Short mmCIF file of C-alpha atoms in Angstrom, two decimals:
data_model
loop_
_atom_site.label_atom_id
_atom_site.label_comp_id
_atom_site.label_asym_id
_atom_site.label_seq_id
_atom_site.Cartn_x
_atom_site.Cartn_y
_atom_site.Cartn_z
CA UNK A 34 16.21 -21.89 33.48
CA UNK A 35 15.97 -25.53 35.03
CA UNK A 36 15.37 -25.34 38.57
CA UNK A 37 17.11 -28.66 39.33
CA UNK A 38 20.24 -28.94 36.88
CA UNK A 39 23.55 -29.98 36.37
CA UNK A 40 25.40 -27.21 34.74
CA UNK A 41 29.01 -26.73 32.94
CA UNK A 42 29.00 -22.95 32.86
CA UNK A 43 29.66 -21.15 36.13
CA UNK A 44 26.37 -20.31 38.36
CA UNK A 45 25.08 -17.04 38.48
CA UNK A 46 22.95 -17.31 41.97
CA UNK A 47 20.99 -14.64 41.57
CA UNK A 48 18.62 -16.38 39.40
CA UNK A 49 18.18 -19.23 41.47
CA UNK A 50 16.78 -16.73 43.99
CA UNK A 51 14.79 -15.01 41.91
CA UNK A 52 13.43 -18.52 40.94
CA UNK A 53 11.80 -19.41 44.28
CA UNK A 54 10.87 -15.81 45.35
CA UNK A 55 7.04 -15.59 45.33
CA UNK A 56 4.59 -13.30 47.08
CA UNK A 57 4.14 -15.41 49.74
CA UNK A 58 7.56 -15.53 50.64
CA UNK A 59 9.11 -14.03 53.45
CA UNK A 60 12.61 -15.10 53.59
CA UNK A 61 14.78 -16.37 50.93
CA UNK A 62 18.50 -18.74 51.94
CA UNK A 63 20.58 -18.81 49.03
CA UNK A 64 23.90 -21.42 50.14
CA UNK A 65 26.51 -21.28 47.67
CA UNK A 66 29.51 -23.64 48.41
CA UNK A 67 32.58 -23.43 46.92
CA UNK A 68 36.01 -24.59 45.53
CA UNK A 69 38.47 -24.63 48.62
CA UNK A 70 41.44 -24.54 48.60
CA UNK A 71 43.02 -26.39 52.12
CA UNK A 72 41.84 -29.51 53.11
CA UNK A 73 43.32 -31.05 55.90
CA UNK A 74 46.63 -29.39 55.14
CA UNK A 75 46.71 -30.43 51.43
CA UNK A 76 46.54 -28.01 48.63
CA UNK A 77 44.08 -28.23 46.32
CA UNK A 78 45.20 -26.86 42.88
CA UNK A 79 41.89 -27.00 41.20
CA UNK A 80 39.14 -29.81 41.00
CA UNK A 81 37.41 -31.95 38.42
CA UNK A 82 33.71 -32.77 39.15
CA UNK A 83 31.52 -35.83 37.07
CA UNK A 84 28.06 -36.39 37.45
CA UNK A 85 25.08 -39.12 35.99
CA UNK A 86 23.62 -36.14 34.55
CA UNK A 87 20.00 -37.22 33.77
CA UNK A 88 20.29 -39.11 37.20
CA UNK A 89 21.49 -36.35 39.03
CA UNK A 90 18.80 -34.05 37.60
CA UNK A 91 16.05 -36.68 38.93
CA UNK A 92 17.45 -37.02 42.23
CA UNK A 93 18.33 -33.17 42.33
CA UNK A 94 14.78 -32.53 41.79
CA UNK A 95 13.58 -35.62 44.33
CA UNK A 96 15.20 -33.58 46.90
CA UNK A 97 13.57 -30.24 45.44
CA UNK A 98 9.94 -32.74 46.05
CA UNK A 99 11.59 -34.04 49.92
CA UNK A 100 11.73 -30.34 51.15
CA UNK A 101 8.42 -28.67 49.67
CA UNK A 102 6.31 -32.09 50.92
CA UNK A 103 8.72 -31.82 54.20
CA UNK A 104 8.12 -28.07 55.06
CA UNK A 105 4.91 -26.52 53.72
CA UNK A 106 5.12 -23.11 51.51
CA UNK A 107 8.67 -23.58 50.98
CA UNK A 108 10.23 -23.94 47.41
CA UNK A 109 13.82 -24.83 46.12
CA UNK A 110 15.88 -24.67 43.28
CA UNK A 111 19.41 -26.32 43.11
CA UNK A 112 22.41 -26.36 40.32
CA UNK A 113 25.33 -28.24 40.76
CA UNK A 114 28.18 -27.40 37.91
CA UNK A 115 30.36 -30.24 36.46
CA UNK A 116 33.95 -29.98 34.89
CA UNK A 117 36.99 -28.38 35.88
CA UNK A 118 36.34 -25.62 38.71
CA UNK A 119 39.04 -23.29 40.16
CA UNK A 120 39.47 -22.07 43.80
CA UNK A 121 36.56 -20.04 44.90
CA UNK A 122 34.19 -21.50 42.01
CA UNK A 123 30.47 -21.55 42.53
CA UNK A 124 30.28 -25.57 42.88
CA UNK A 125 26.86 -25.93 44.17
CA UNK A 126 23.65 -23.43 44.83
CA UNK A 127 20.80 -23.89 46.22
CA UNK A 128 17.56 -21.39 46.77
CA UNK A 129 14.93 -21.61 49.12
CA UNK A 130 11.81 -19.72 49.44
CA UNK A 131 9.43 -20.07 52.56
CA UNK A 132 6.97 -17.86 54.52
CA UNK A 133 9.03 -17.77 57.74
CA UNK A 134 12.94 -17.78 57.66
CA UNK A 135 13.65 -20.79 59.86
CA UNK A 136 12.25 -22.85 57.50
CA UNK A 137 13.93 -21.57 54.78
CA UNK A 138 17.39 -22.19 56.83
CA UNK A 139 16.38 -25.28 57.75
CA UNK A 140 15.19 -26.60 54.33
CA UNK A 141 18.35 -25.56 52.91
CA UNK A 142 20.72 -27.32 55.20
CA UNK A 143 18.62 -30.23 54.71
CA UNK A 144 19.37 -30.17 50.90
CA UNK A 145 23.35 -30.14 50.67
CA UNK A 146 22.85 -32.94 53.18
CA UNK A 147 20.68 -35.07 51.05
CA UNK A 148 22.96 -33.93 47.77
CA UNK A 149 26.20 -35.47 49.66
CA UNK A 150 23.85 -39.01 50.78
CA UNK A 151 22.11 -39.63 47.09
CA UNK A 152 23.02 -37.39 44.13
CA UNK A 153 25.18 -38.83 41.59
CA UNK A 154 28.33 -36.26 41.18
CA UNK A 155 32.13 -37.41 42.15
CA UNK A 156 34.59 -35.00 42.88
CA UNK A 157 38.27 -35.26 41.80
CA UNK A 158 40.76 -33.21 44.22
CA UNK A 159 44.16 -32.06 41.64
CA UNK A 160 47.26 -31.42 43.90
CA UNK A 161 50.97 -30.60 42.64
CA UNK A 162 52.13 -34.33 43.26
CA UNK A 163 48.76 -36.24 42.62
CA UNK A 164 44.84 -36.54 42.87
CA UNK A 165 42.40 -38.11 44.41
CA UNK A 166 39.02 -39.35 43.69
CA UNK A 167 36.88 -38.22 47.13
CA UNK A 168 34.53 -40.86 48.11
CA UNK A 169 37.32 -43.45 47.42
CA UNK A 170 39.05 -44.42 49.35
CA UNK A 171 42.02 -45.91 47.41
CA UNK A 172 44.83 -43.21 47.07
CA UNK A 173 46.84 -43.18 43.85
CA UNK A 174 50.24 -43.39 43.65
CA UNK A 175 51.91 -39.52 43.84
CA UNK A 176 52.96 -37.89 40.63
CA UNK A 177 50.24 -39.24 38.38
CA UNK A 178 48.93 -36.15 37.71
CA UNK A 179 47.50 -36.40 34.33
CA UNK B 166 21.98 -55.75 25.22
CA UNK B 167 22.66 -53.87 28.63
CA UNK B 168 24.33 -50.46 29.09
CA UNK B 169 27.00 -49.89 32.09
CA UNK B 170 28.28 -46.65 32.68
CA UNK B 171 30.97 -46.05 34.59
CA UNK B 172 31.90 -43.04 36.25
CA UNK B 173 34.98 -41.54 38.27
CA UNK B 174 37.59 -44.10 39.95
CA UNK B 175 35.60 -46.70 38.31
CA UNK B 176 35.81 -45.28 34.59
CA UNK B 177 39.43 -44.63 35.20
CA UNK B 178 39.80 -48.25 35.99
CA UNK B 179 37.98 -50.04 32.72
CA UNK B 180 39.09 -47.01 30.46
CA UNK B 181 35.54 -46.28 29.40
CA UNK B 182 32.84 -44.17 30.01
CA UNK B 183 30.17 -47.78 28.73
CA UNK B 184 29.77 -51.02 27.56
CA UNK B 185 27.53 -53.27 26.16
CA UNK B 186 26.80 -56.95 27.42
CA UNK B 187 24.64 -59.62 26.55
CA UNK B 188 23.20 -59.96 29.74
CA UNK B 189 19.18 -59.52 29.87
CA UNK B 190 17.93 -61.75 32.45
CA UNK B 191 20.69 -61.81 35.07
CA UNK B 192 20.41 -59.78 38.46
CA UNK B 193 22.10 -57.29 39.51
CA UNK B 194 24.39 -58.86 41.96
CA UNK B 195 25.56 -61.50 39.21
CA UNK B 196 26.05 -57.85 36.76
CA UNK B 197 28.53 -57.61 39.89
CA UNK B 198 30.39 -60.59 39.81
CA UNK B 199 30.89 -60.70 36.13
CA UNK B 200 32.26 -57.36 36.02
CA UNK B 201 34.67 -58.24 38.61
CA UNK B 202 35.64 -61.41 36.78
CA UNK B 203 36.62 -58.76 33.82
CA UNK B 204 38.35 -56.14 36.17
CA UNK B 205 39.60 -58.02 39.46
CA UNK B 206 40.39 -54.51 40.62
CA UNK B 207 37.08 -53.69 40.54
CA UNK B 208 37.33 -56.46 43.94
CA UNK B 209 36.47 -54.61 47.22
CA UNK B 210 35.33 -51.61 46.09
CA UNK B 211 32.45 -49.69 47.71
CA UNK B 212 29.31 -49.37 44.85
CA UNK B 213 25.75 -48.96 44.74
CA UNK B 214 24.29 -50.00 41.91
CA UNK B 215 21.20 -47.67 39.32
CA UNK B 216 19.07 -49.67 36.68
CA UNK B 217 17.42 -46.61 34.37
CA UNK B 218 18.50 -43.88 36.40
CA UNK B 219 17.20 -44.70 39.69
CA UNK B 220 19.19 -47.29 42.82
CA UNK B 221 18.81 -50.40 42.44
CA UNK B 222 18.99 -53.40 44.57
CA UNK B 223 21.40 -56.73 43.97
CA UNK B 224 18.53 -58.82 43.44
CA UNK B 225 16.29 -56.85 41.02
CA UNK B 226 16.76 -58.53 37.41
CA UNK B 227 17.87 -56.86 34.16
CA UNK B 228 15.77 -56.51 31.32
CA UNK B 229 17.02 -56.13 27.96
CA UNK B 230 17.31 -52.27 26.89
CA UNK B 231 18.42 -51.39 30.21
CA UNK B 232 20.97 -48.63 31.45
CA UNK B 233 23.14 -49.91 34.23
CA UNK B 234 25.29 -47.60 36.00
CA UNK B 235 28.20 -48.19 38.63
CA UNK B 236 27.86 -45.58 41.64
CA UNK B 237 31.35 -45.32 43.60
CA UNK B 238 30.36 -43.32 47.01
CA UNK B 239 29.11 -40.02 45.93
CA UNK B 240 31.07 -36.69 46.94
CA UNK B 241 28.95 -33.99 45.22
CA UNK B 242 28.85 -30.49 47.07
#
């Protein structure tokens, strides 16, 4: 298992905890975030994610370096799956191990923070009358659903 | 010969996923301003810019061999 990948089959958290668990650890955060379905008052009927992939993987892992330099003892793992995901998907998870549990919580936040600010992944929202690249700001014309 | 990748909004826009260009020895910024001279749509959008896989800055100059890639605001998460 990678600890910092870009995946297209749906995550299975469990190993990403089991990843970062070590002897020394007393507390474990496990975040998983996931495909929702209201935003705003818009439907989302499913949605389409891209990624840089080697690029991602570097800056996934950059962050994965930030936090265990940032907060000493702790250490992270983080997958982020590409392609079409359904409501409730496993989009993103991330796993951090540290001595003390504040750390952990803290460390975690700090990563799906610093995933939104530099990692390379779009995400396309798919509604009944259009879609919508996020991050862009230029709407497209309703009913060009592909 | 250069790579750009393009990805989301702006891949929809060329068609493509890459290209190749001719274009060792230019900067970054004037990678810019010849793409947009190809697509005028890509005019006023928001990009960062990666040379090899990391960000890059408008001034830093392309060697030949190199992997270019168009960043449209990121919304990973």
């Amino acid at each position: 298992m990678k600890p910092f990948s870009i995946v297209t089959e749906p995550i299975n958290p469990q190993l990403y905890a089991d990843y970062v668990l070590r002897p020394e650890a007393g507390a474990v955060t496990l975040f998983t975030g996931h495909v929702r379905e209201w935003t705003k008052g818009v439907q989302t009927v499913f949605l389409a994610y891209e990624a840089y992939v080697p690029m991602a993987e570097k800056k996934l892992a950059q962050i994965g370096q930030e936090i265990e330099e940032q907060w000493e003892g702790t250490r992270a793992a983080i997958a982020h799956r590409i392609g079409e995901l359904q409501i409730s998907d496993i989009a993103v998870v991330i796993a951090v191990s540290s001595p003390h549990r504040k750390t952990a919580y803290e460390a975690n936040e700090y990563a799906i923070e610093r995933i939104k600010e530099i990692v390379p992944i779009w995400k396309k929202e798919i509604w009944n009358d259009g879609e919508q690249w996020i991050g862009d700001q230029k709407k497209k014309p309703e009913g060009e659903l592909r | 010969m250069i790579t750009v990748h393009y990805f989301a909004g702006i891949r929809e826009m060329t068609g493509t996923h890459k290209e190749n260009f001719d274009w060792a020895g230019v900067t970054v910024g004037q990678l810019k301003e010849r793409l947009i001279q190809k697509y005028p749509q890509m005019q006023g959008n928001s990009l960062q810019f990666a040379v090899n896989e990391e960000y890059a800055l408008q001034t830093d100059i392309l060697s030949e061999g190199d992997a270019v890639a168009l960043i449209p605001p990121v919304s990973g998460g």
